[in-house]
PDB file of C-alpha atoms and ligand atoms in Angstrom:
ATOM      1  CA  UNK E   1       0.000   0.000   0.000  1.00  0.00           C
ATOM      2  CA  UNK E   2       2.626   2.938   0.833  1.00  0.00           C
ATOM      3  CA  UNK E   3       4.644   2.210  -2.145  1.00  0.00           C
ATOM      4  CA  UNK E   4       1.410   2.842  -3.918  1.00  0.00           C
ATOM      5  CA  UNK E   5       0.952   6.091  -1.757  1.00  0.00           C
ATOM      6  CA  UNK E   6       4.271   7.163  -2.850  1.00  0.00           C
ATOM      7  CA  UNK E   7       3.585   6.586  -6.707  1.00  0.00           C
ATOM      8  CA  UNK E   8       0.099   8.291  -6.041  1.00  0.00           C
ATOM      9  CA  UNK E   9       2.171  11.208  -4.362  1.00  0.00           C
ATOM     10  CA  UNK E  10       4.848  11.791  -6.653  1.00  0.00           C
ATOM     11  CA  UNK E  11       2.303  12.592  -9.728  1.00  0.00           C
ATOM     12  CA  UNK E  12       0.141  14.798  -8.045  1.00  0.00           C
ATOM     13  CA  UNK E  13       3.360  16.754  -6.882  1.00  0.00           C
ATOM     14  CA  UNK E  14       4.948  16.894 -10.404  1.00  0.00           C
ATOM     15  CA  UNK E  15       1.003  18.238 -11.061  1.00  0.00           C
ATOM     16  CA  UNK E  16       0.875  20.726  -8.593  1.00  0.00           C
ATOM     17  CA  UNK E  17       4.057  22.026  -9.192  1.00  0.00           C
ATOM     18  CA  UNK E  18       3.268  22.492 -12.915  1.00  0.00           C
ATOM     19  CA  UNK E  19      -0.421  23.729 -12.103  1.00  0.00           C
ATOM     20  CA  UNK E  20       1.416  26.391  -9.236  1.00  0.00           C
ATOM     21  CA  UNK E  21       2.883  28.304 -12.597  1.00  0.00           C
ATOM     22  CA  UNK E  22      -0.815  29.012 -13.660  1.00  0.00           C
ATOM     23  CA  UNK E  23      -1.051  30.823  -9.684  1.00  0.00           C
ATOM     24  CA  UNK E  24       2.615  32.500 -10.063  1.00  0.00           C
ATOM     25  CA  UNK E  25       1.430  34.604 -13.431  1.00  0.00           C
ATOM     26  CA  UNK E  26      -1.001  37.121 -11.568  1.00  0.00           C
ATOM     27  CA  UNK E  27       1.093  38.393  -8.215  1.00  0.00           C
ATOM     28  CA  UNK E  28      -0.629  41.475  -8.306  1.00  0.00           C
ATOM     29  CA  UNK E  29      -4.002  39.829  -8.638  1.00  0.00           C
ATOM     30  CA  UNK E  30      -6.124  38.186 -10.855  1.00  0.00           C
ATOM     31  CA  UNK E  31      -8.963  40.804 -11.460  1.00  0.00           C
ATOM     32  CA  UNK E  32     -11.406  38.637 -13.478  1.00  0.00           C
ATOM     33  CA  UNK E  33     -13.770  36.700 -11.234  1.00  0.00           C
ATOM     34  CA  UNK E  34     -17.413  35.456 -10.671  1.00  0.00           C
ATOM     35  CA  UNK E  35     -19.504  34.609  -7.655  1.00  0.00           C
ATOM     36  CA  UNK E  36     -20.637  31.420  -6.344  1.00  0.00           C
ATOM     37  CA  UNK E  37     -23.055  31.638  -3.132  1.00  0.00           C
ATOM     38  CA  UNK E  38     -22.192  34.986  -2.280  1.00  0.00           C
ATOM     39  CA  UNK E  39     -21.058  38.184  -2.719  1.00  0.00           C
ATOM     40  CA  UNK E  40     -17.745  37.290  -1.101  1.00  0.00           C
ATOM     41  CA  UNK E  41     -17.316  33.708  -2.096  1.00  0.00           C
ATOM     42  CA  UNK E  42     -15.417  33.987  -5.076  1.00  0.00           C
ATOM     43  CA  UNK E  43     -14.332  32.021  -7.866  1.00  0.00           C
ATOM     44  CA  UNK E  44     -11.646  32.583 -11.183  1.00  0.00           C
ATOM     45  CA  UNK E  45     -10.483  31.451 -14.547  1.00  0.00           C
ATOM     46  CA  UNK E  46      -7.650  29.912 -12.513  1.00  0.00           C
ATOM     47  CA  UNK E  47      -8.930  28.225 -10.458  1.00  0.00           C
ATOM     48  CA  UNK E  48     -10.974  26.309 -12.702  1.00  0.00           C
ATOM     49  CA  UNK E  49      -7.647  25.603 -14.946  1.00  0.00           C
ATOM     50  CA  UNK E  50      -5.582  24.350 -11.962  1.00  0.00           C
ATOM     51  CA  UNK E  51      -8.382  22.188 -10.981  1.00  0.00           C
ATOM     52  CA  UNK E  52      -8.759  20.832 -14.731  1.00  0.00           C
ATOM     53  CA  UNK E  53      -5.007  20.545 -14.778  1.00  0.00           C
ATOM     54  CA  UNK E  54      -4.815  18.053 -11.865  1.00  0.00           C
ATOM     55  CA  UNK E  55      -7.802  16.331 -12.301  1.00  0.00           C
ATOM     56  CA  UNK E  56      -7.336  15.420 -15.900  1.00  0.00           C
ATOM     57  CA  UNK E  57      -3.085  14.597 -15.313  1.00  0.00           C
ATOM     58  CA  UNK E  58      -3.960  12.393 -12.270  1.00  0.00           C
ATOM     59  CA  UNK E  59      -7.450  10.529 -13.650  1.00  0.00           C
ATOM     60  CA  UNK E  60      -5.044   9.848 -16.812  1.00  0.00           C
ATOM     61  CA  UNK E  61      -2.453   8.270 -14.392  1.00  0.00           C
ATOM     62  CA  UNK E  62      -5.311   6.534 -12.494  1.00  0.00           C
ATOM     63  CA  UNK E  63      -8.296   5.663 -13.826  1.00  0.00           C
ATOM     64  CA  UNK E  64      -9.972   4.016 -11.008  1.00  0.00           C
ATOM     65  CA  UNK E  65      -9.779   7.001  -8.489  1.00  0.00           C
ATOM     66  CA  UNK E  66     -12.233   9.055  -7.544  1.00  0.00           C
ATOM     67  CA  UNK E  67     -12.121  13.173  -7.233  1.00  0.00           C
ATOM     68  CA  UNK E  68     -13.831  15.728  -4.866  1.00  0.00           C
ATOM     69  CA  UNK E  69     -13.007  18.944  -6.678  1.00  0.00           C
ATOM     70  CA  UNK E  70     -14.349  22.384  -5.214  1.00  0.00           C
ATOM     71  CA  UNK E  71     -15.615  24.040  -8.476  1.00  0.00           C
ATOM     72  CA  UNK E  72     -16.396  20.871  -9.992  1.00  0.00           C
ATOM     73  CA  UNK E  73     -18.822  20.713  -6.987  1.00  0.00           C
ATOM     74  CA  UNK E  74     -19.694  24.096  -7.550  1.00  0.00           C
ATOM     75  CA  UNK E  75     -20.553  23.583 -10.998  1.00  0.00           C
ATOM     76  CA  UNK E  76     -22.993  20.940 -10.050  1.00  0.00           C
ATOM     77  CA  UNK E  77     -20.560  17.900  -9.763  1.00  0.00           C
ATOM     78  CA  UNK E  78     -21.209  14.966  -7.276  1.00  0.00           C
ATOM     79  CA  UNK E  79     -19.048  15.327  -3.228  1.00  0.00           C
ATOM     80  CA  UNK E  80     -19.236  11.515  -2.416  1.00  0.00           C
ATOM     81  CA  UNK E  81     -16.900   9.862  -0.455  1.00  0.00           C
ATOM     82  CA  UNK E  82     -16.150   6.445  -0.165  1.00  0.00           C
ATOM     83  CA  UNK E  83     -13.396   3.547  -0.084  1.00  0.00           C
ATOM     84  CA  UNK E  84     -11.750   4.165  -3.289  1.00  0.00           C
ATOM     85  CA  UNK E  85      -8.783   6.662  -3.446  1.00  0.00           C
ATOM     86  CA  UNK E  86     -10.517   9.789  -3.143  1.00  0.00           C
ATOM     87  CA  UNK E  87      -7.860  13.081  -4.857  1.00  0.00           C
ATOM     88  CA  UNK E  88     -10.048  16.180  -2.703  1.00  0.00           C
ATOM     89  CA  UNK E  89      -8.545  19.490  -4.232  1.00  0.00           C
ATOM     90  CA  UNK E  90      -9.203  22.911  -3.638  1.00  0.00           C
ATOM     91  CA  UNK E  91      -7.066  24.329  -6.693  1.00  0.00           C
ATOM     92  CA  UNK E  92      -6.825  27.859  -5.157  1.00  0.00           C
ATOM     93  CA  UNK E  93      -7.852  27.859  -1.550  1.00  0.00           C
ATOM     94  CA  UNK E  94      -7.588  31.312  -0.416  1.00  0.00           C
ATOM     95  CA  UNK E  95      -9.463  32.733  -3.764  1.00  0.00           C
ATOM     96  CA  UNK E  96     -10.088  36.311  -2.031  1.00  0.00           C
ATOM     97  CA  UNK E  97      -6.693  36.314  -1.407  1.00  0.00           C
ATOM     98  CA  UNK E  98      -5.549  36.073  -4.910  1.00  0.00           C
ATOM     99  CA  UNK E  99      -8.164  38.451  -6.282  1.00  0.00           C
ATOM    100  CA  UNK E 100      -6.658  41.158  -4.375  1.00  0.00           C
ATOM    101  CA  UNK E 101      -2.782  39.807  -4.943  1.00  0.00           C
ATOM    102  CA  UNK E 102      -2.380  39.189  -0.925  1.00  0.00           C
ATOM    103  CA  UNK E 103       0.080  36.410  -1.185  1.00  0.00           C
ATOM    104  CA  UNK E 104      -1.396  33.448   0.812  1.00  0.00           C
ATOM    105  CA  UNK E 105      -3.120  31.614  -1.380  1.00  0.00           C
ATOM    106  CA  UNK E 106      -2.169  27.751  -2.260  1.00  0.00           C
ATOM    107  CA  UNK E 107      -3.507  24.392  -4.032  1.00  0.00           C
ATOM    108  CA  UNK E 108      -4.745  22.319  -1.868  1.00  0.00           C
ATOM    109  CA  UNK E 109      -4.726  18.638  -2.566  1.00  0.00           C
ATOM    110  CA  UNK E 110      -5.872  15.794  -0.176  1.00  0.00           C
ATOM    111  CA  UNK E 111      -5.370  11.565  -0.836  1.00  0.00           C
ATOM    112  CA  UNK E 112      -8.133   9.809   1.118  1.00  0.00           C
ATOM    113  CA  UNK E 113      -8.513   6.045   0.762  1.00  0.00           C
ATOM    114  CA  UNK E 114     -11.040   4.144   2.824  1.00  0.00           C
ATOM    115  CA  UNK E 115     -12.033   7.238   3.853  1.00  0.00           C
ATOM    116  CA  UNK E 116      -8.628   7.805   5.774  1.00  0.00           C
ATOM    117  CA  UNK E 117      -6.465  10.816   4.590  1.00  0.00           C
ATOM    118  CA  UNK E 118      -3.113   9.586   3.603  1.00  0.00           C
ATOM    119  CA  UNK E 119      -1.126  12.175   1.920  1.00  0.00           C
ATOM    120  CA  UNK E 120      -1.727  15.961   1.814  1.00  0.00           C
ATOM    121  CA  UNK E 121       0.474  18.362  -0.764  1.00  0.00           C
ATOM    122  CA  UNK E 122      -0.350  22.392  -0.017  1.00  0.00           C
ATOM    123  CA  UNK E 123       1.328  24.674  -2.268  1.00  0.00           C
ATOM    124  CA  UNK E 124       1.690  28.150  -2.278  1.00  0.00           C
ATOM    125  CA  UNK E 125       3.119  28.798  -5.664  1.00  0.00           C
ATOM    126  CA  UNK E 126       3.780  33.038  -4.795  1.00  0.00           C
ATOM    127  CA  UNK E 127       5.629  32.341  -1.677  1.00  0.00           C
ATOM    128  CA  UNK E 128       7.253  29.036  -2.904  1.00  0.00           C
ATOM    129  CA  UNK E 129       6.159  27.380   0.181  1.00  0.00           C
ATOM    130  CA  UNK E 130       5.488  23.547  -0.111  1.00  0.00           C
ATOM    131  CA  UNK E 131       4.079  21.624   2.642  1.00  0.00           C
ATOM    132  CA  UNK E 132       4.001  17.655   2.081  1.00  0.00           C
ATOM    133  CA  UNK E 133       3.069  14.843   3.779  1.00  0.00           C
ATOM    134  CA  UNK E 134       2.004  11.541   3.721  1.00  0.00           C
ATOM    135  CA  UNK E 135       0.644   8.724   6.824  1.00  0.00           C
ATOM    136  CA  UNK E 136       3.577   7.499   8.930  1.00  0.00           C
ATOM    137  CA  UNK E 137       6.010   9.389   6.933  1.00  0.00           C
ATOM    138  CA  UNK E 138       6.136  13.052   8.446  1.00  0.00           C
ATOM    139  CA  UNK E 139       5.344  16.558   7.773  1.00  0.00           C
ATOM    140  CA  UNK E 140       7.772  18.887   5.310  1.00  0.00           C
ATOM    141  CA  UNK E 141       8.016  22.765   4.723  1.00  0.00           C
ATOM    142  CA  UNK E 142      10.224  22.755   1.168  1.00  0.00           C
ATOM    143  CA  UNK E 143      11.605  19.063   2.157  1.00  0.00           C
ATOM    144  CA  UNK E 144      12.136  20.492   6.346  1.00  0.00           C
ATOM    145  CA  UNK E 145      10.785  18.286   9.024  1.00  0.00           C
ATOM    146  CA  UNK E 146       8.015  20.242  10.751  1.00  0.00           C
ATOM    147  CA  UNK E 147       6.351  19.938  14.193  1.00  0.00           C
ATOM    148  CA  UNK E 148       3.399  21.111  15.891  1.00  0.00           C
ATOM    149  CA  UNK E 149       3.656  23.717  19.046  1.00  0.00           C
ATOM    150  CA  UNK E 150       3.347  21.678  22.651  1.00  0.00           C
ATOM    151  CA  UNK E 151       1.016  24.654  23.724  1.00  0.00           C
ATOM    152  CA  UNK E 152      -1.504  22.932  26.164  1.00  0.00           C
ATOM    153  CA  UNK E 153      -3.428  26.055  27.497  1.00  0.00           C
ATOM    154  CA  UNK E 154      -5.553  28.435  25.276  1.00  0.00           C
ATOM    155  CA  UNK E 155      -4.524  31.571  27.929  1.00  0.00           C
ATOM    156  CA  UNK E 156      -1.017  31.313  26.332  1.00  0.00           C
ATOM    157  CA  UNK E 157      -1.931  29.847  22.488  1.00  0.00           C
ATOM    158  CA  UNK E 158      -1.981  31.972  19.300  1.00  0.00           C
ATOM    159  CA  UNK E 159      -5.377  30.811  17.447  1.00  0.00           C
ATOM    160  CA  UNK E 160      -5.901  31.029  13.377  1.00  0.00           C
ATOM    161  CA  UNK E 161      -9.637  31.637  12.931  1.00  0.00           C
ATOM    162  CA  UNK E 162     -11.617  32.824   9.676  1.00  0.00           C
ATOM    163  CA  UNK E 163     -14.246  35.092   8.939  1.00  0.00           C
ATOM    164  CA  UNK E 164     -15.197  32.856   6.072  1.00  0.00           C
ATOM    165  CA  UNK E 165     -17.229  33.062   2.100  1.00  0.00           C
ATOM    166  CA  UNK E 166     -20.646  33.609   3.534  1.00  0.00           C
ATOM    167  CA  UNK E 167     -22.768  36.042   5.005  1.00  0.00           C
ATOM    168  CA  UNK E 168     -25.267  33.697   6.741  1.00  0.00           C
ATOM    169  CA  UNK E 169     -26.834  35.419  10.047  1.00  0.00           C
ATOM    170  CA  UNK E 170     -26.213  32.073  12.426  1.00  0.00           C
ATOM    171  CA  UNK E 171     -22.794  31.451  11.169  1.00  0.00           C
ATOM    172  CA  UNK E 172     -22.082  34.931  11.496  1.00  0.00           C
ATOM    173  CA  UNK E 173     -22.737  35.507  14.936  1.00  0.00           C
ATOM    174  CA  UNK E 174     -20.813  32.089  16.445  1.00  0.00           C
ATOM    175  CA  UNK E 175     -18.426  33.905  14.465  1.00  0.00           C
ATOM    176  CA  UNK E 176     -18.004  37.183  16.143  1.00  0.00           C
ATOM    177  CA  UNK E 177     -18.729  35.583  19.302  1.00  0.00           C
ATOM    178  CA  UNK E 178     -15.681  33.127  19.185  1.00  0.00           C
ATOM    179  CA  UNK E 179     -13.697  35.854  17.820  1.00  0.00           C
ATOM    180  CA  UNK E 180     -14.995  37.735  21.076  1.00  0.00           C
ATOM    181  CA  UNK E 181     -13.631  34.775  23.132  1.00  0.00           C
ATOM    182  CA  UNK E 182     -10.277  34.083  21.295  1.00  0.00           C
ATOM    183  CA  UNK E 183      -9.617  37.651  21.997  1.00  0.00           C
ATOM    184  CA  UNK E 184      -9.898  38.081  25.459  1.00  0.00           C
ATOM    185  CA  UNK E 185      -8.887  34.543  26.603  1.00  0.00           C
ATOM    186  CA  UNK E 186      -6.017  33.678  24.463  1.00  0.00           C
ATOM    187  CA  UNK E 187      -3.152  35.490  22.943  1.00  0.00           C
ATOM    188  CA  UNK E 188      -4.240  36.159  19.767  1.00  0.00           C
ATOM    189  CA  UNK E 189      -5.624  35.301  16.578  1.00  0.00           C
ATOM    190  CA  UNK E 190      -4.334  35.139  12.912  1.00  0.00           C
ATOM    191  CA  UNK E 191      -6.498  35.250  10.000  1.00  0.00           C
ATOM    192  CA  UNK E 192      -4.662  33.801   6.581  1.00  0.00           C
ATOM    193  CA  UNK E 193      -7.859  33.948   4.426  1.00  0.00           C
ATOM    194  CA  UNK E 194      -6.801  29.921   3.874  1.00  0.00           C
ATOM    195  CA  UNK E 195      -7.995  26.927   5.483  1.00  0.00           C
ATOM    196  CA  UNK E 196      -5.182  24.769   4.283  1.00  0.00           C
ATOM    197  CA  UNK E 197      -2.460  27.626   4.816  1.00  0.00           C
ATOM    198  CA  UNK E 198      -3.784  27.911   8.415  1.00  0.00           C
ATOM    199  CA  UNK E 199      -3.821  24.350   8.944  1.00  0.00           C
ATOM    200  CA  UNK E 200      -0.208  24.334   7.672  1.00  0.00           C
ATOM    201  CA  UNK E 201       0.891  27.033  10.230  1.00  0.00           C
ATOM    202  CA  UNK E 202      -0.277  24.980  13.020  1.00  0.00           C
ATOM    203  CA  UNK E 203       1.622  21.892  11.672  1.00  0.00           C
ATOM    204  CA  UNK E 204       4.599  24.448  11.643  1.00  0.00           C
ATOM    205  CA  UNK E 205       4.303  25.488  15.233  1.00  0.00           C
ATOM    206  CA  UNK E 206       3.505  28.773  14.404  1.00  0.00           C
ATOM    207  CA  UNK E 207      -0.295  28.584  15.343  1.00  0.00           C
ATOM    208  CA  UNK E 208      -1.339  26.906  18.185  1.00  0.00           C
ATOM    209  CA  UNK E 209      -5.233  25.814  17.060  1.00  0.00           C
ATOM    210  CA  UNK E 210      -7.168  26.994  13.852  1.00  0.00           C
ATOM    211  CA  UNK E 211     -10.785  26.242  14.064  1.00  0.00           C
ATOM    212  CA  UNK E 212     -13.685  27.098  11.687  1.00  0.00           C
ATOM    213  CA  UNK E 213     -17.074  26.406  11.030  1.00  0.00           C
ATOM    214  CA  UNK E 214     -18.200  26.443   6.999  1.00  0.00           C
ATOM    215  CA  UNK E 215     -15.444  25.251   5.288  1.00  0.00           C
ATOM    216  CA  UNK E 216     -15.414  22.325   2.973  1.00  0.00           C
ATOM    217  CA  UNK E 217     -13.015  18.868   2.645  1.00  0.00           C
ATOM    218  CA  UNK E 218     -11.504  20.214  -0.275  1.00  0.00           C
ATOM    219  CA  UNK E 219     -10.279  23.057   2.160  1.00  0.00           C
ATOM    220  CA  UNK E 220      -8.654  20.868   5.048  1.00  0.00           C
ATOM    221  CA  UNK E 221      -7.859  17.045   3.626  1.00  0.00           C
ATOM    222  CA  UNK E 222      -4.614  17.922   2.680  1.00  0.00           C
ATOM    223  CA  UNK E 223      -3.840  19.962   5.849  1.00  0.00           C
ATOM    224  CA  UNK E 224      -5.285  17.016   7.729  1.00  0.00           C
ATOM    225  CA  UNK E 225      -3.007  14.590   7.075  1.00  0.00           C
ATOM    226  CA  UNK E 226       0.177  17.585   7.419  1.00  0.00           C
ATOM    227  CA  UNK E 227      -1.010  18.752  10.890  1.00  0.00           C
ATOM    228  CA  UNK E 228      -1.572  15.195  12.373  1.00  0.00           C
ATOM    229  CA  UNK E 229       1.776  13.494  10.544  1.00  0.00           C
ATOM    230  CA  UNK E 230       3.672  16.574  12.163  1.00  0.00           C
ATOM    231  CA  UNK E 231       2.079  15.528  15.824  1.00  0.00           C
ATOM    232  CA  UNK E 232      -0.886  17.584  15.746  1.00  0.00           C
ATOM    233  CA  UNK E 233      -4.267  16.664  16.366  1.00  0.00           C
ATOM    234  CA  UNK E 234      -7.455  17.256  13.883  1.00  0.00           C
ATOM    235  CA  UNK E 235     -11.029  16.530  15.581  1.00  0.00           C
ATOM    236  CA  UNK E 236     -14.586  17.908  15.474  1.00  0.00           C
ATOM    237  CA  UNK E 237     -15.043  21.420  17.100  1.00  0.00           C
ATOM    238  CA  UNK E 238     -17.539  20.121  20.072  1.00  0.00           C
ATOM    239  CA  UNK E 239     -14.572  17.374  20.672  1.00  0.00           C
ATOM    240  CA  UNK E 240     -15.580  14.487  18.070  1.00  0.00           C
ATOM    241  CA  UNK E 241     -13.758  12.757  15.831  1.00  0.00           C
ATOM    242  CA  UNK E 242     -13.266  14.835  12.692  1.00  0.00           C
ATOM    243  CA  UNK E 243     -15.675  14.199   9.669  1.00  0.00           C
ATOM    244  CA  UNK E 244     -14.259  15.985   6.888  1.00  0.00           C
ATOM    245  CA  UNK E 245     -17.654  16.378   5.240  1.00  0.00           C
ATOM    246  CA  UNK E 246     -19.092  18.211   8.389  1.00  0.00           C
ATOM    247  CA  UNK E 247     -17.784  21.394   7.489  1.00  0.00           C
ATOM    248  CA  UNK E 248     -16.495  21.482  10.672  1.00  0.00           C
ATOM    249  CA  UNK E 249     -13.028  21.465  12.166  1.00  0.00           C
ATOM    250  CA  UNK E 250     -10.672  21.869  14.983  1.00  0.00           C
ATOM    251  CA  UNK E 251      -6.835  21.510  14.139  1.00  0.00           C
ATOM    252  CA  UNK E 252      -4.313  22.078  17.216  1.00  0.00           C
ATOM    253  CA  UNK E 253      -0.715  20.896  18.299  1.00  0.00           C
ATOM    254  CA  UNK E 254      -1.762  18.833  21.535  1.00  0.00           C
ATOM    255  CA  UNK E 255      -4.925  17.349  22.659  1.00  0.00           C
ATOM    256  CA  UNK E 256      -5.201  19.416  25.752  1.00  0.00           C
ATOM    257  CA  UNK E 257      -5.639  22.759  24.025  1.00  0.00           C
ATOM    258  CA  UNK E 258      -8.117  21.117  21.535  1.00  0.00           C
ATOM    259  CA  UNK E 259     -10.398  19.932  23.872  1.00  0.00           C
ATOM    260  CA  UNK E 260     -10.648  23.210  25.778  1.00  0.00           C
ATOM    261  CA  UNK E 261     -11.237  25.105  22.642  1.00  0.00           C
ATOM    262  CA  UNK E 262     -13.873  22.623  22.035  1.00  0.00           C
ATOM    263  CA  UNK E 263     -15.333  23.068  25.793  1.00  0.00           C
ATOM    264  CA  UNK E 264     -14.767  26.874  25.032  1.00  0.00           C
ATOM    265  CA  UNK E 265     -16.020  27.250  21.624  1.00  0.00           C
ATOM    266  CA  UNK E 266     -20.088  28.976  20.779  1.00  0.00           C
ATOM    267  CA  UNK E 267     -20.575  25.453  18.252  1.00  0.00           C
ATOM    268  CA  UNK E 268     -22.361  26.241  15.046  1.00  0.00           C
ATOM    269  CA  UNK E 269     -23.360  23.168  12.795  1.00  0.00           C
ATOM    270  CA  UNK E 270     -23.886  24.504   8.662  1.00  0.00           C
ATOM    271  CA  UNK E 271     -25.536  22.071   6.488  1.00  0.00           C
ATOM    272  CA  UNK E 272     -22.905  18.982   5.869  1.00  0.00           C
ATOM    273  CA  UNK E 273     -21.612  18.785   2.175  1.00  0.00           C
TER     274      UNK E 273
HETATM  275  C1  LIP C   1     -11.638  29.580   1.706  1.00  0.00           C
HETATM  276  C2  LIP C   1     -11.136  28.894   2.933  1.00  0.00           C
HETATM  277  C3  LIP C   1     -11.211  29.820   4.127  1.00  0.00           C
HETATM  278  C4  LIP C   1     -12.611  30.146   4.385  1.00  0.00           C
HETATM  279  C5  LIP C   1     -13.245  30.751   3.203  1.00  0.00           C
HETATM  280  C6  LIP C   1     -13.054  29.959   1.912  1.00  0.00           C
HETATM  281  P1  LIP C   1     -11.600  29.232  -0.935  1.00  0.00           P
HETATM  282  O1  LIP C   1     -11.522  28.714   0.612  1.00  0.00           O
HETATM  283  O2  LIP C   1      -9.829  28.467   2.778  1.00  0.00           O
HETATM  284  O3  LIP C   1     -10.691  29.218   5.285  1.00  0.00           O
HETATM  285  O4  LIP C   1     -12.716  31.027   5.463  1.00  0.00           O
HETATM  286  O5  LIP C   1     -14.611  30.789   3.511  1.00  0.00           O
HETATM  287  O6  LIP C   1     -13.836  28.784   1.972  1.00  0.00           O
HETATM  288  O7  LIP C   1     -13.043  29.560  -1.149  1.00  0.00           O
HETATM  289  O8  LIP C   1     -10.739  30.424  -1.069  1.00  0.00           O
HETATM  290  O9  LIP C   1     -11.152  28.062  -1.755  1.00  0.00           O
END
């Protein structure tokens, strides 16, 4: 099996890599773009080509997997899960971010099989930062061993948090009201305007916890896999297990400060995907 996951691995790197140059082209923006479910949930040309890029390069290599792809979703496309080697790929996650040329945005591409994330590749193509990994083997910044922060006590952790693509009243207000919390309990919070890039600074150590509620699997399956293979712990905001098509989740270096943000946290619960 992991000599498959390696094979699987290396083409959807040599992919990404090649799709990253379609990112790299528009540093000071990419101007042209449409909505999708609201007025700040954005989508562009680019995205859709990096998405076409990897799907068609890896479905050549391997017929028999299966792909959750965000704007093939969006355009109507099926989000099923199930044994078979699943590719779940956010080809620009951080879309807002490369509309208005604010350099965090990366591809985002998850390997699930049996329903069990096994390797994770997030690239940002503008900042050349690449973080890799895959089950058992570790977590990599550009080819670096990475680890999680031991911070155990949300009084002394640095938080990455989102304000997120839409504008519903509910999700809104757990918003604030977490933000509220974060704020005066903790020491901070970050906002990257990526799941996967956020997910990727708590693998790093940087972050302590990201949490947020009304993202998608195509945001976190790859960042999944890199925060838990560099010690880190992924679970469902209340405390759960993590279901990656909740639209839910709670990423954090140990399992002490993850289950008092989940004690701590006003829960919302959007409609799963
Ligand atoms: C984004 C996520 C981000 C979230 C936004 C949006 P996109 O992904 O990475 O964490 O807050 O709502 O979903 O839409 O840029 O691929």
């Amino acid at each position: 099996m992991s000599d498959n996951i390696d094979e699987f691995f290396e083409a959807a790197l040599s992919l990404v890599k090649t799709a990253g140059n379609l990112i790299t082209e528009y540093r000071e923006g990419c101007k042209l773009f449409e909505l999708k479910s609201s007025d700040i949930d954005l989508v562009t040309e680019i995205d859709k080509k990096v998405e076409e890029t990897l799907i068609n390069g890896l479905s050549n290599k391997f017929p028999d997997h299966k792909f959750i792809g965000e704007e093939t979703v969006s355009d109507g496309g099926k989000c099923e899960l199930t044994d078979d080697p699943t590719w779940v790929i956010d080809p620009v996650d951080g879309t807002m971010n490369f509309v208005h040329g604010f350099p965090h945005s990366c591809i985002s591409v998850g390997l699930m099989i049996n329903k069990v994330g096994v390797a994770g590749i997030v690239y940002n193509p503008i900042l050349q930062q690449l973080f890799t990994a895959k089950k058992g083997q570790g977590a990599y910044l550009n080819g670096k061993p990475i680890h999680v922060s031991q911070m155990t006590e949300l009084k002394k952790a640095l938080i990455t948090f989102e304000t997120g693509t839409s504008r519903d009243e509910e999700r809104y207000k757990a918003m604030l009201e977490n933000f509220q919390l974060i704020v005066n309990k903790g020491h901070g919070v970050r906002s990257l305007g990526s799941a996967a890039l956020n997910m990727c600074m708590v693998a790093l150590g940087g972050a302590d916890a990201y949490f947020e509620f009304g993202i998608h699997a195509w945001d976190i399956a790859a960042g999944a896999v890199i925060v838990r293979e560099a010690g880190g712990v992924c679970i469902d905001p209340a405390g759960g297990p993590l279901d990656v098509l909740s639209r839910r989740v709670l990423a954090a270096g140990t399992t002490e400060l993850a289950q008092e943000l989940a004690q701590t946290l006003v829960q919302f619960y959007p409609e799963r995907d």
